Amino acid sequence: MSSQSTGSRSRTSGSYAILAILSSISLLLAFYLRNYHNPLWTFFAKSMTSPYSANMLFAGYPNEAVVFYPMIKDLLHRFFSAYIIPAVFVFLSVYFAIKASICKNRENEPENKTEEVPSHLRLAGWFEKNKLQVLSLVITAVLLIVLRYGSLGENVFSGDEFSYLYQAKIMSHLKLSVPAPDPAPSFMGDQIVNNGKFFSKYTVGFPVLLIPFVMIGNPFILNPILAVFAIVVMYRLGKELYDGGTALFAAVLLAVSPFFILNSITILVHTGFLLFFLLFLLCYIKSLREKSPLYPIAAGASIGFAMLIRPADTLFPVILFCIVSLFVLIKGGIPGETTGSDNRKFLLGRFLLMIAGASVFAGFLLYVNYAQTGSPLKFSFQEYISEEKWGLGVMGHNHIRAIWNSTFALTRLFVWLPPLVIGFSVLSLFEKTWKNALLALIALCPFVFYYFYYGIGFHEFGPRYYFLTLAALPLLASRGMIMIENLLRAKQKSAPAAAIAFCIIILFNLAAVFPGIVNESTAYPRGLTFFFRDVDQKFRDSGEGVILFLQTTPHQLLVYYTRNEPDLSNKNIIANFLDMETNRKVIEKFPNKKPILVNFDEQTQQWSYSPWYDKSFDQLPTEEKVRIYITSAFNYAIAVRDFKKAIEQADLGLKVAPEEFRLYNVKGMMQKANLDSAGAEQSYKTSIKLNPTDMQTIYDLAVLQREMGKKDEAKANFEKCIAGTTDPKMQNIARMWLEHLNKGN
């Protein structure tokens, strides 16, 4: 061997060592920056998103654009610090590792020789050769169940989860609803419809899946099982569209995504929806390639059942695939595969079978609508809140709010997925195949749909309304990684680039992304369910049980905890605290249960339980009577959504305490909600007359008067707020309104 060759190999070895060290250092820096250097990433990991929805952030501002720009700037700053900077170092780690591999291969192989089998196919071959598929799926299912019980336990943390369980329990008795109990307002809970019948505000697809698990007493294992099937279908779809290596990469990226995992340990619908949509994609492609009639029927049935689970999320994908199907029919087949006019009859038959399969479930959905709401075209969520609609203008929704919600969701999606997944997905589009283009359009569907949805956030493990993106992004990201290796191979550079990128991303995701997101996102749900654990502990030995009357104020929405069995068979009954006559009916309904008053102390963050009143209502002090009327008014408004009844409670309170400004304030709030602006204005004025230092009511009056067109009076009251309030936020908004009105707006 010549000295020149030896020197060249020595230099190559030195370069390899330096590049490997740089790759390791970059990965460690990424880990440090993500977890320790800058805690801003926790902002994106929180599960309670209501405070960050546009409806909450921009409410009350005269010119939303004025506050939009600093808010979007702050959001992007947080995103840059929390995600972009660590992701850059992950990318550098991948880059240096690939360069190191090229150096190593150049040292060990003849010049210009590339590996015959790409790394993603070799990795898939090793996986299949060692028969790891079943073992990995079993391990995944076990880990999901362990994570469920380890982080959330047997707690139903959200109203959505409770609503799905409630409907499943009803349907387990072959019913779609139960008669409303008497008195119905006392038992109205979050996400439960009352139109003379009680049922969930959501469609019945997911409750159907829950039924057997409800019957065995363990609904918490359904989603882990569905998650495993979704991973299997993702793998099969990857093989059908591309190859085994792409399939393996996509399945693993899906399986380790915190977005996928954390939603799959809840009792929310998104994992089930994803499974049936992936089944639709797989069967749709197979329908165009194979002659069996089972595939188009299964494709139609899958998208039909997905529609039963999430009808809104299905709308745009159905429109997309109608267009795709028309294109395929015109072309006579899939581009690049079998095409021609002779094939159109076959394709038309395929599409008709798909329509037949979907029609069965569409017909069932219309029947359920009719049975529950009286109209096949009226959904249960419309019966729950008639104002809940889609489009700009609804609930004050506009382009500024839409841009904010979309940007906030997109930044959270970046954070909740393994790093660089979206970046590699974008890169894959340069492959310029119909498969990648179709998947990209699928990923865009939720962004288009939810741009026009007002959205208020709430308990969200990641941007869950955009869960459909998981049907496409793992596949696209896998193709992006593979594309890098293909480009290197075209330049005669040998390196398992796809496998390197894949392994580094998975390693960083498991070590740096997943643990932090789990801890941060499950903290709020764990705290939320403390009430039910507290009740179980305190009243475990209460004989036949208790009746817990939940009291509330605008800041203590205890009505979200009104959860009972459909037949009220639970030991401890939870009821909304309403007027005393209605409360008395509840107590008489359960004569062997002890009534208890429940409240929440915001200062100590503790639940308090006190015995029922030992005196008749007439014997109570005036202050306690006022508190009862205010509490019942808020509960009628928030829990029952009956503003007329809430106004009635305020009026009854004023008969007891005619000089009580708080009752006039509450009455004004309820009149405004009931669209009685003139009545609300008068109530606010009386409240202010009785308590001139109440700046919040003065501000509310000013906003109301501006809406009524009384600009001069509104300006005068905004000026009072600016001069009298010590709250800087109120002062700032009042000043903005005053400037807005002074400009003639």
Short mmCIF file of N, CA, C and O in Angstrom, two decimals, residues 423-433 436-437 440 476 479-480 483-484 487:
data_model
loop_
_atom_site.label_atom_id
_atom_site.label_comp_id
_atom_site.label_asym_id
_atom_site.label_seq_id
_atom_site.Cartn_x
_atom_site.Cartn_y
_atom_site.Cartn_z
N GLY A 423 -40.67 19.52 8.34
CA GLY A 423 -39.64 19.93 7.40
C GLY A 423 -39.36 18.86 6.35
O GLY A 423 -39.30 19.16 5.14
N PHE A 424 -39.20 17.62 6.77
CA PHE A 424 -38.98 16.53 5.82
C PHE A 424 -40.23 16.30 4.95
O PHE A 424 -40.11 15.88 3.80
N SER A 425 -41.41 16.55 5.50
CA SER A 425 -42.63 16.41 4.71
C SER A 425 -42.65 17.40 3.56
O SER A 425 -43.03 17.06 2.43
N VAL A 426 -42.27 18.63 3.84
CA VAL A 426 -42.20 19.65 2.78
C VAL A 426 -41.15 19.25 1.75
O VAL A 426 -41.36 19.36 0.53
N LEU A 427 -40.00 18.75 2.21
CA LEU A 427 -38.95 18.31 1.30
C LEU A 427 -39.43 17.21 0.36
O LEU A 427 -39.05 17.17 -0.82
N SER A 428 -40.30 16.33 0.86
CA SER A 428 -40.77 15.20 0.05
C SER A 428 -41.56 15.65 -1.17
O SER A 428 -41.68 14.90 -2.15
N LEU A 429 -42.10 16.86 -1.14
CA LEU A 429 -42.90 17.34 -2.27
C LEU A 429 -42.05 17.53 -3.52
O LEU A 429 -42.58 17.56 -4.64
N PHE A 430 -40.73 17.66 -3.36
CA PHE A 430 -39.85 17.78 -4.51
C PHE A 430 -39.68 16.44 -5.24
O PHE A 430 -39.08 16.39 -6.31
N GLU A 431 -40.21 15.38 -4.64
CA GLU A 431 -40.20 14.08 -5.31
C GLU A 431 -41.18 14.07 -6.48
O GLU A 431 -41.07 13.25 -7.39
N LYS A 432 -42.17 14.98 -6.41
CA LYS A 432 -43.11 15.21 -7.51
C LYS A 432 -43.81 13.94 -7.98
O LYS A 432 -43.76 13.57 -9.14
N THR A 433 -44.49 13.26 -7.02
CA THR A 433 -45.32 12.12 -7.37
C THR A 433 -46.75 12.42 -6.94
O THR A 433 -46.99 13.23 -6.05
N ASN A 436 -47.41 11.79 -3.09
CA ASN A 436 -47.02 12.84 -2.16
C ASN A 436 -47.95 14.04 -2.25
O ASN A 436 -48.29 14.66 -1.23
N ALA A 437 -48.37 14.37 -3.46
CA ALA A 437 -49.29 15.51 -3.64
C ALA A 437 -50.62 15.22 -2.96
O ALA A 437 -51.20 16.10 -2.28
N ALA A 440 -50.21 15.45 0.81
CA ALA A 440 -50.08 16.85 1.22
C ALA A 440 -51.44 17.54 1.26
O ALA A 440 -51.73 18.31 2.18
N LEU A 476 -45.06 11.29 4.48
CA LEU A 476 -44.33 12.33 3.76
C LEU A 476 -42.94 12.54 4.36
O LEU A 476 -41.95 12.70 3.63
N ARG A 479 -40.63 9.85 3.29
CA ARG A 479 -40.16 10.04 1.91
C ARG A 479 -39.12 11.15 1.84
O ARG A 479 -38.19 11.09 1.02
N GLY A 480 -39.26 12.18 2.68
CA GLY A 480 -38.27 13.25 2.69
C GLY A 480 -36.90 12.74 3.11
O GLY A 480 -35.87 13.12 2.54
N MET A 483 -35.49 10.64 0.37
CA MET A 483 -35.10 11.47 -0.77
C MET A 483 -33.66 11.97 -0.63
O MET A 483 -32.92 12.06 -1.62
N ILE A 484 -33.26 12.30 0.62
CA ILE A 484 -31.88 12.75 0.85
C ILE A 484 -30.90 11.67 0.45
O ILE A 484 -29.90 11.92 -0.24
N LEU A 487 -30.66 11.33 -3.30
CA LEU A 487 -29.86 12.40 -3.91
C LEU A 487 -28.37 12.10 -3.77
O LEU A 487 -27.58 12.33 -4.70
#
